[in-house]
Amino acid sequence: MKNGKILVVGGAGYIGSHVVMELIKHGWDVVILDNFSTGNIRLVHPDACLVKGTLDDVNLLDQLFAEHKFSAVMHFAAFSQVAESVREPLRYYRNNISGTINLLEAMIRHSILYFIFSSTAAVYGDPECIPILETHPCRPSNPYGRTKLMIEHLLSDCDAAHGFRYMTLRYFNAAGADESGTIGEMHNPETHLIPIVLEAAAGLREHVYLYGTDYSTPDGTCIRDYIHVSDLAGAHLLALKTLLNNGKSNIYNVGNETGYSVKEVIEKAEEIVGKRIPVIETNRRPGDPATLIASSEKIRMELGWTPSYGSLDAMILTAWNWLAQSNRSNNAKSYQKRQA
Ligand code: UFG
C-alpha cells in the first residue's frame, strides 16, 4: 500500500540515499532533488523520481511543489565537512543557509508544512558533559555547526509564525553502508575516517593521517559516536511517522551512546580486514572537538528507535563490503572471497 509522496532534497548523497531506500521499502513515493555537487548518480534509487537542480532555483522549487502533492520534505543537501567550513566559511553559510531559506519559503508558499531536517552533533561544540543531551548548550566550534544551528533557529521561528512543523535529527558520526552493498559512502574527496581507513587497507591510498594525538582522551585521539547509516535512516522513518501523526516539532540526537577513539577505529578496521594499516600521526585538524558521544535516550523513549547495527564491527564490515561492491577495490573483493 502506498503511503504518500516525500521530497528528498539531497537524495543522491550518502545519508539521503539510505533514507530514500528505507522510504521506498516502506511504501513511500520519493522525488529526489539533487544538484550532484556532492551526490552521485550511482546512489540514486531506481524507483525514485530524480530532478536535477539546486535550491537556488526558486522557479524549479515552485514547479516541483505545484506538480506534486508532498506529505513532507526531507532536507539532506548541505556542505558538511568541518575542516572545509573553517577554510571557506562563506561558501558554507551561502549554500547551507540560503538554500534552506529558499526551500522553506517555497514550502510555505505551497502550504507544505512538514519538514525533516538533518542537523549534526557539531551544533554542540566542545561538550561540557558526556553523554550529550539535546538540552546541552549549543556552542558550535566551527562554521559548519553554526550553519546547522542557525537553521535550527530558523525552523523554530517558522513553527511559531507559520504553523510549520519539523523534526530535527542531530546526527553523530554516520558510518557503514546498506547491507545490500549497493549504496554507501562516496565522497570526493573523501574526508571521513572509516572510508579513508578502509581505502588505505585496500591499497587505494598509501596511508591514513591521524589528526592529533594530544587530545584530553585516554589515548590522545578524538572520540566519536559512530552510528550506522541504516539505523540513521530508520530514525528518519520514525520521525516522519511521528510528525505526520502528532504534528509537533521536536529535536532528537541520533547516536549509539558509545565512543570510539580514532586509534580504536583503526585497530578495529585492522582486525576486520586482517592487515596492518599504515598510519602517519600529524597535527590536529582545525575545528575538531575532542569527544562527542550522544545521549539517544530521548529518541529511544519517545520514538521507540532501536539501532540494529550498533557495533563498530557492523559499521566497518558493511563499509568494507560497499568498497568491494563499488568496484573500487580488488583487495576488498579478494578478502571477501576468502571469507566466503
Ligand atoms: N580523522 C583522522 N584522519 C582522517 C579523517 C578523520 O584522524 O583522515 C579523525 C578526525 O580528526 C576526527 C575523527 O577522525 O577526530 C572523525 O572524523 P570524520 O571526518 O570522520 O568525522 P567528523 O567527526 O569530523 O564529522 C562528522 C561529520 C560532521 C558531523 C560530525 C558530528 O562529517 O558533519 O561527524 O560528530 F558534524
PDB file of C-alpha atoms in Angstrom, residues 75-292:
ATOM      1  CA  HIS A  75      16.460  18.003   3.631  1.00  0.00           C
ATOM      2  CA  PHE A  76      19.940  16.453   3.365  1.00  0.00           C
ATOM      3  CA  ALA A  77      21.508  18.881   0.912  1.00  0.00           C
ATOM      4  CA  ALA A  78      24.296  20.688   2.701  1.00  0.00           C
ATOM      5  CA  PHE A  79      28.049  21.003   2.736  1.00  0.00           C
ATOM      6  CA  SER A  80      29.130  19.022   5.782  1.00  0.00           C
ATOM      7  CA  GLN A  81      32.888  18.996   6.219  1.00  0.00           C
ATOM      8  CA  VAL A  82      34.156  20.609   9.369  1.00  0.00           C
ATOM      9  CA  ALA A  83      37.677  21.468   8.152  1.00  0.00           C
ATOM     10  CA  GLU A  84      36.442  22.815   4.811  1.00  0.00           C
ATOM     11  CA  SER A  85      33.932  25.009   6.634  1.00  0.00           C
ATOM     12  CA  VAL A  86      36.769  26.515   8.665  1.00  0.00           C
ATOM     13  CA  ARG A  87      38.669  27.314   5.443  1.00  0.00           C
ATOM     14  CA  GLU A  88      35.670  28.526   3.413  1.00  0.00           C
ATOM     15  CA  PRO A  89      33.022  29.810   5.826  1.00  0.00           C
ATOM     16  CA  LEU A  90      31.117  31.998   3.364  1.00  0.00           C
ATOM     17  CA  ARG A  91      30.609  29.141   0.940  1.00  0.00           C
ATOM     18  CA  TYR A  92      29.093  27.169   3.817  1.00  0.00           C
ATOM     19  CA  TYR A  93      26.854  29.992   5.004  1.00  0.00           C
ATOM     20  CA  ARG A  94      25.644  30.692   1.467  1.00  0.00           C
ATOM     21  CA  ASN A  95      24.987  27.096   0.484  1.00  0.00           C
ATOM     22  CA  ASN A  96      23.593  25.737   3.721  1.00  0.00           C
ATOM     23  CA  ILE A  97      21.553  28.695   4.891  1.00  0.00           C
ATOM     24  CA  SER A  98      20.311  30.465   1.779  1.00  0.00           C
ATOM     25  CA  GLY A  99      19.426  27.145   0.107  1.00  0.00           C
ATOM     26  CA  THR A 100      17.362  26.143   3.130  1.00  0.00           C
ATOM     27  CA  ILE A 101      15.605  29.522   3.238  1.00  0.00           C
ATOM     28  CA  ASN A 102      14.577  29.132  -0.418  1.00  0.00           C
ATOM     29  CA  LEU A 103      13.255  25.654   0.323  1.00  0.00           C
ATOM     30  CA  LEU A 104      11.295  26.737   3.398  1.00  0.00           C
ATOM     31  CA  GLU A 105       9.828  29.751   1.592  1.00  0.00           C
ATOM     32  CA  ALA A 106       8.663  27.548  -1.271  1.00  0.00           C
ATOM     33  CA  MET A 107       7.157  25.043   1.165  1.00  0.00           C
ATOM     34  CA  ILE A 108       5.254  27.760   2.995  1.00  0.00           C
ATOM     35  CA  ARG A 109       4.053  29.294  -0.305  1.00  0.00           C
ATOM     36  CA  HIS A 110       2.622  25.900  -1.224  1.00  0.00           C
ATOM     37  CA  SER A 111       1.310  25.058   2.262  1.00  0.00           C
ATOM     38  CA  ILE A 112       3.579  22.050   2.753  1.00  0.00           C
ATOM     39  CA  LEU A 113       4.326  22.308   6.436  1.00  0.00           C
ATOM     40  CA  TYR A 114       6.109  19.068   7.474  1.00  0.00           C
ATOM     41  CA  PHE A 115       9.886  19.026   7.374  1.00  0.00           C
ATOM     42  CA  ILE A 116      12.637  16.627   8.482  1.00  0.00           C
ATOM     43  CA  PHE A 117      15.978  18.333   8.923  1.00  0.00           C
ATOM     44  CA  SER A 118      19.481  16.826   9.009  1.00  0.00           C
ATOM     45  CA  SER A 119      21.338  18.533  11.794  1.00  0.00           C
ATOM     46  CA  THR A 120      24.522  17.472  13.495  1.00  0.00           C
ATOM     47  CA  ALA A 121      26.348  16.860  16.741  1.00  0.00           C
ATOM     48  CA  ALA A 122      28.566  19.734  15.584  1.00  0.00           C
ATOM     49  CA  VAL A 123      25.934  22.162  16.961  1.00  0.00           C
ATOM     50  CA  TYR A 124      27.104  21.341  20.497  1.00  0.00           C
ATOM     51  CA  GLY A 125      30.764  22.331  20.087  1.00  0.00           C
ATOM     52  CA  ASP A 126      33.087  21.093  22.829  1.00  0.00           C
ATOM     53  CA  PRO A 127      30.674  19.420  25.237  1.00  0.00           C
ATOM     54  CA  GLU A 128      30.575  20.303  28.933  1.00  0.00           C
ATOM     55  CA  CYS A 129      29.384  16.801  29.809  1.00  0.00           C
ATOM     56  CA  ILE A 130      29.103  13.383  28.194  1.00  0.00           C
ATOM     57  CA  PRO A 131      26.777  11.890  27.040  1.00  0.00           C
ATOM     58  CA  ILE A 132      25.331  14.936  25.310  1.00  0.00           C
ATOM     59  CA  LEU A 133      21.628  15.512  25.886  1.00  0.00           C
ATOM     60  CA  GLU A 134      19.510  17.573  23.476  1.00  0.00           C
ATOM     61  CA  THR A 135      19.256  20.197  26.245  1.00  0.00           C
ATOM     62  CA  HIS A 136      23.046  20.686  26.301  1.00  0.00           C
ATOM     63  CA  PRO A 137      24.026  24.261  25.367  1.00  0.00           C
ATOM     64  CA  CYS A 138      24.748  24.711  21.664  1.00  0.00           C
ATOM     65  CA  ARG A 139      28.059  26.463  21.075  1.00  0.00           C
ATOM     66  CA  PRO A 140      29.371  25.131  17.759  1.00  0.00           C
ATOM     67  CA  SER A 141      33.138  25.282  17.356  1.00  0.00           C
ATOM     68  CA  ASN A 142      33.139  25.545  13.559  1.00  0.00           C
ATOM     69  CA  PRO A 143      31.209  27.323  10.778  1.00  0.00           C
ATOM     70  CA  TYR A 144      29.570  24.071   9.624  1.00  0.00           C
ATOM     71  CA  GLY A 145      27.993  23.552  13.040  1.00  0.00           C
ATOM     72  CA  ARG A 146      26.969  27.220  13.147  1.00  0.00           C
ATOM     73  CA  THR A 147      25.148  26.952   9.802  1.00  0.00           C
ATOM     74  CA  LYS A 148      23.155  23.977  11.115  1.00  0.00           C
ATOM     75  CA  LEU A 149      22.360  25.714  14.400  1.00  0.00           C
ATOM     76  CA  MET A 150      21.157  28.816  12.550  1.00  0.00           C
ATOM     77  CA  ILE A 151      18.773  26.664  10.537  1.00  0.00           C
ATOM     78  CA  GLU A 152      17.514  25.058  13.736  1.00  0.00           C
ATOM     79  CA  HIS A 153      16.633  28.580  14.997  1.00  0.00           C
ATOM     80  CA  LEU A 154      15.052  29.400  11.664  1.00  0.00           C
ATOM     81  CA  LEU A 155      12.838  26.309  11.896  1.00  0.00           C
ATOM     82  CA  SER A 156      11.660  27.175  15.359  1.00  0.00           C
ATOM     83  CA  ASP A 157      10.773  30.715  14.182  1.00  0.00           C
ATOM     84  CA  CYS A 158       8.856  29.279  11.192  1.00  0.00           C
ATOM     85  CA  ASP A 159       6.970  26.977  13.563  1.00  0.00           C
ATOM     86  CA  ALA A 160       5.865  29.969  15.649  1.00  0.00           C
ATOM     87  CA  ALA A 161       5.000  32.162  12.666  1.00  0.00           C
ATOM     88  CA  HIS A 162       3.587  29.762  10.076  1.00  0.00           C
ATOM     89  CA  GLY A 163       2.460  26.604  11.872  1.00  0.00           C
ATOM     90  CA  PHE A 164       5.401  24.910  10.196  1.00  0.00           C
ATOM     91  CA  ARG A 165       6.258  21.562  11.864  1.00  0.00           C
ATOM     92  CA  TYR A 166       9.673  19.954  11.842  1.00  0.00           C
ATOM     93  CA  MET A 167      11.758  17.132  13.232  1.00  0.00           C
ATOM     94  CA  THR A 168      15.424  17.946  13.592  1.00  0.00           C
ATOM     95  CA  LEU A 169      17.773  14.983  13.839  1.00  0.00           C
ATOM     96  CA  ARG A 170      21.221  15.731  15.206  1.00  0.00           C
ATOM     97  CA  TYR A 171      23.426  13.064  13.686  1.00  0.00           C
ATOM     98  CA  PHE A 172      26.557  11.892  15.372  1.00  0.00           C
ATOM     99  CA  ASN A 173      29.107  10.194  13.065  1.00  0.00           C
ATOM    100  CA  ALA A 174      27.302   8.380  10.253  1.00  0.00           C
ATOM    101  CA  ALA A 175      29.181   5.272   9.119  1.00  0.00           C
ATOM    102  CA  GLY A 176      28.739   1.973   7.279  1.00  0.00           C
ATOM    103  CA  ALA A 177      26.617   1.150   4.262  1.00  0.00           C
ATOM    104  CA  ASP A 178      23.398  -0.601   3.356  1.00  0.00           C
ATOM    105  CA  GLU A 179      23.698  -4.358   3.900  1.00  0.00           C
ATOM    106  CA  SER A 180      22.972  -4.987   0.200  1.00  0.00           C
ATOM    107  CA  GLY A 181      26.293  -3.343  -0.704  1.00  0.00           C
ATOM    108  CA  THR A 182      24.515  -1.375  -3.450  1.00  0.00           C
ATOM    109  CA  ILE A 183      24.866   2.057  -1.841  1.00  0.00           C
ATOM    110  CA  GLY A 184      27.378   3.529   0.585  1.00  0.00           C
ATOM    111  CA  GLU A 185      29.680   6.403   1.330  1.00  0.00           C
ATOM    112  CA  MET A 186      31.100   8.034  -1.797  1.00  0.00           C
ATOM    113  CA  HIS A 187      32.606  11.453  -1.214  1.00  0.00           C
ATOM    114  CA  ASN A 188      35.096  13.122  -3.489  1.00  0.00           C
ATOM    115  CA  PRO A 189      37.478  13.865  -1.903  1.00  0.00           C
ATOM    116  CA  GLU A 190      36.776  11.517   0.996  1.00  0.00           C
ATOM    117  CA  THR A 191      37.429  13.089   4.384  1.00  0.00           C
ATOM    118  CA  HIS A 192      35.705  10.707   6.795  1.00  0.00           C
ATOM    119  CA  LEU A 193      37.709   8.396   8.968  1.00  0.00           C
ATOM    120  CA  ILE A 194      36.221   4.945   8.277  1.00  0.00           C
ATOM    121  CA  PRO A 195      36.218   5.079   4.445  1.00  0.00           C
ATOM    122  CA  ILE A 196      39.719   6.566   4.490  1.00  0.00           C
ATOM    123  CA  VAL A 197      40.997   3.808   6.762  1.00  0.00           C
ATOM    124  CA  LEU A 198      39.415   1.147   4.524  1.00  0.00           C
ATOM    125  CA  GLU A 199      40.772   2.736   1.363  1.00  0.00           C
ATOM    126  CA  ALA A 200      44.233   2.564   2.926  1.00  0.00           C
ATOM    127  CA  ALA A 201      43.599  -1.095   3.831  1.00  0.00           C
ATOM    128  CA  ALA A 202      42.586  -1.784   0.232  1.00  0.00           C
ATOM    129  CA  GLY A 203      45.674  -0.068  -1.183  1.00  0.00           C
ATOM    130  CA  LEU A 204      43.664   2.787  -2.688  1.00  0.00           C
ATOM    131  CA  ARG A 205      45.676   5.280  -0.646  1.00  0.00           C
ATOM    132  CA  GLU A 206      49.117   4.956   0.879  1.00  0.00           C
ATOM    133  CA  HIS A 207      48.290   5.787   4.487  1.00  0.00           C
ATOM    134  CA  VAL A 208      45.895   7.374   6.934  1.00  0.00           C
ATOM    135  CA  TYR A 209      46.793  10.686   8.540  1.00  0.00           C
ATOM    136  CA  LEU A 210      45.841  10.581  12.203  1.00  0.00           C
ATOM    137  CA  TYR A 211      44.897  14.148  13.115  1.00  0.00           C
ATOM    138  CA  GLY A 212      46.043  14.860  16.652  1.00  0.00           C
ATOM    139  CA  THR A 213      47.333  12.571  19.385  1.00  0.00           C
ATOM    140  CA  ASP A 214      47.327  15.160  22.193  1.00  0.00           C
ATOM    141  CA  TYR A 215      43.606  15.449  22.935  1.00  0.00           C
ATOM    142  CA  SER A 216      42.419  15.007  26.502  1.00  0.00           C
ATOM    143  CA  THR A 217      41.182  11.475  25.848  1.00  0.00           C
ATOM    144  CA  PRO A 218      42.633   8.175  27.152  1.00  0.00           C
ATOM    145  CA  ASP A 219      44.760   7.508  24.036  1.00  0.00           C
ATOM    146  CA  GLY A 220      45.079  11.161  22.977  1.00  0.00           C
ATOM    147  CA  THR A 221      42.947  10.791  19.819  1.00  0.00           C
ATOM    148  CA  CYS A 222      39.424  12.137  19.222  1.00  0.00           C
ATOM    149  CA  ILE A 223      36.457  10.109  20.351  1.00  0.00           C
ATOM    150  CA  ARG A 224      33.307   9.913  18.234  1.00  0.00           C
ATOM    151  CA  ASP A 225      29.941   8.182  18.471  1.00  0.00           C
ATOM    152  CA  TYR A 226      29.552   6.225  15.224  1.00  0.00           C
ATOM    153  CA  ILE A 227      26.041   5.467  14.036  1.00  0.00           C
ATOM    154  CA  HIS A 228      25.203   3.080  11.218  1.00  0.00           C
ATOM    155  CA  VAL A 229      23.657   4.912   8.281  1.00  0.00           C
ATOM    156  CA  SER A 230      20.800   2.374   8.050  1.00  0.00           C
ATOM    157  CA  ASP A 231      19.938   2.988  11.717  1.00  0.00           C
ATOM    158  CA  LEU A 232      20.021   6.696  10.935  1.00  0.00           C
ATOM    159  CA  ALA A 233      17.644   6.056   8.030  1.00  0.00           C
ATOM    160  CA  GLY A 234      15.327   4.145  10.380  1.00  0.00           C
ATOM    161  CA  ALA A 235      15.272   7.172  12.698  1.00  0.00           C
ATOM    162  CA  HIS A 236      14.037   9.321   9.784  1.00  0.00           C
ATOM    163  CA  LEU A 237      11.133   6.983   9.090  1.00  0.00           C
ATOM    164  CA  LEU A 238      10.106   7.081  12.751  1.00  0.00           C
ATOM    165  CA  ALA A 239      10.465  10.869  12.839  1.00  0.00           C
ATOM    166  CA  LEU A 240       8.318  11.173   9.718  1.00  0.00           C
ATOM    167  CA  LYS A 241       5.619   8.875  11.074  1.00  0.00           C
ATOM    168  CA  THR A 242       5.514  10.729  14.384  1.00  0.00           C
ATOM    169  CA  LEU A 243       5.464  14.141  12.732  1.00  0.00           C
ATOM    170  CA  LEU A 244       2.597  13.184  10.439  1.00  0.00           C
ATOM    171  CA  ASN A 245       0.687  11.633  13.350  1.00  0.00           C
ATOM    172  CA  ASN A 246       1.060  14.218  16.064  1.00  0.00           C
ATOM    173  CA  GLY A 247       2.284  17.269  14.171  1.00  0.00           C
ATOM    174  CA  LYS A 248       4.638  18.507  16.877  1.00  0.00           C
ATOM    175  CA  SER A 249       8.097  19.881  16.203  1.00  0.00           C
ATOM    176  CA  ASN A 250      10.963  18.238  18.051  1.00  0.00           C
ATOM    177  CA  ILE A 251      14.734  17.731  18.152  1.00  0.00           C
ATOM    178  CA  TYR A 252      16.478  14.382  18.629  1.00  0.00           C
ATOM    179  CA  ASN A 253      20.059  13.187  18.849  1.00  0.00           C
ATOM    180  CA  VAL A 254      20.820  10.087  16.811  1.00  0.00           C
ATOM    181  CA  GLY A 255      23.862   8.214  18.103  1.00  0.00           C
ATOM    182  CA  ASN A 256      24.799   4.950  19.827  1.00  0.00           C
ATOM    183  CA  GLU A 257      25.869   6.367  23.199  1.00  0.00           C
ATOM    184  CA  THR A 258      29.291   4.705  22.727  1.00  0.00           C
ATOM    185  CA  GLY A 259      32.504   6.468  21.812  1.00  0.00           C
ATOM    186  CA  TYR A 260      35.478   5.104  19.875  1.00  0.00           C
ATOM    187  CA  SER A 261      38.783   6.871  19.531  1.00  0.00           C
ATOM    188  CA  VAL A 262      40.445   7.289  16.140  1.00  0.00           C
ATOM    189  CA  LYS A 263      43.063   4.725  17.232  1.00  0.00           C
ATOM    190  CA  GLU A 264      40.339   2.260  18.253  1.00  0.00           C
ATOM    191  CA  VAL A 265      38.627   2.631  14.872  1.00  0.00           C
ATOM    192  CA  ILE A 266      41.905   1.954  13.066  1.00  0.00           C
ATOM    193  CA  GLU A 267      42.621  -1.089  15.262  1.00  0.00           C
ATOM    194  CA  LYS A 268      39.123  -2.489  14.693  1.00  0.00           C
ATOM    195  CA  ALA A 269      39.485  -1.995  10.934  1.00  0.00           C
ATOM    196  CA  GLU A 270      42.856  -3.798  11.035  1.00  0.00           C
ATOM    197  CA  GLU A 271      41.206  -6.689  12.856  1.00  0.00           C
ATOM    198  CA  ILE A 272      38.362  -6.877  10.324  1.00  0.00           C
ATOM    199  CA  VAL A 273      40.460  -6.613   7.167  1.00  0.00           C
ATOM    200  CA  GLY A 274      43.238  -8.745   8.654  1.00  0.00           C
ATOM    201  CA  LYS A 275      46.177  -6.454   7.916  1.00  0.00           C
ATOM    202  CA  ARG A 276      48.166  -3.509   9.257  1.00  0.00           C
ATOM    203  CA  ILE A 277      47.020  -0.121   8.018  1.00  0.00           C
ATOM    204  CA  PRO A 278      49.785   2.451   7.562  1.00  0.00           C
ATOM    205  CA  VAL A 279      49.202   5.497   9.782  1.00  0.00           C
ATOM    206  CA  ILE A 280      51.021   8.837   9.924  1.00  0.00           C
ATOM    207  CA  GLU A 281      50.413  10.832  13.091  1.00  0.00           C
ATOM    208  CA  THR A 282      50.095  14.530  12.378  1.00  0.00           C
ATOM    209  CA  ASN A 283      48.687  17.806  13.771  1.00  0.00           C
ATOM    210  CA  ARG A 284      45.133  18.345  14.940  1.00  0.00           C
ATOM    211  CA  ARG A 285      42.547  19.159  12.288  1.00  0.00           C
ATOM    212  CA  PRO A 286      41.044  22.612  12.928  1.00  0.00           C
ATOM    213  CA  GLY A 287      37.534  22.614  14.394  1.00  0.00           C
ATOM    214  CA  ASP A 288      37.590  19.051  15.798  1.00  0.00           C
ATOM    215  CA  PRO A 289      36.144  18.705  19.334  1.00  0.00           C
ATOM    216  CA  ALA A 290      37.912  16.065  21.486  1.00  0.00           C
ATOM    217  CA  THR A 291      34.886  13.931  22.361  1.00  0.00           C
ATOM    218  CA  LEU A 292      31.321  13.675  21.026  1.00  0.00           C
TER     219      LEU A 292
END
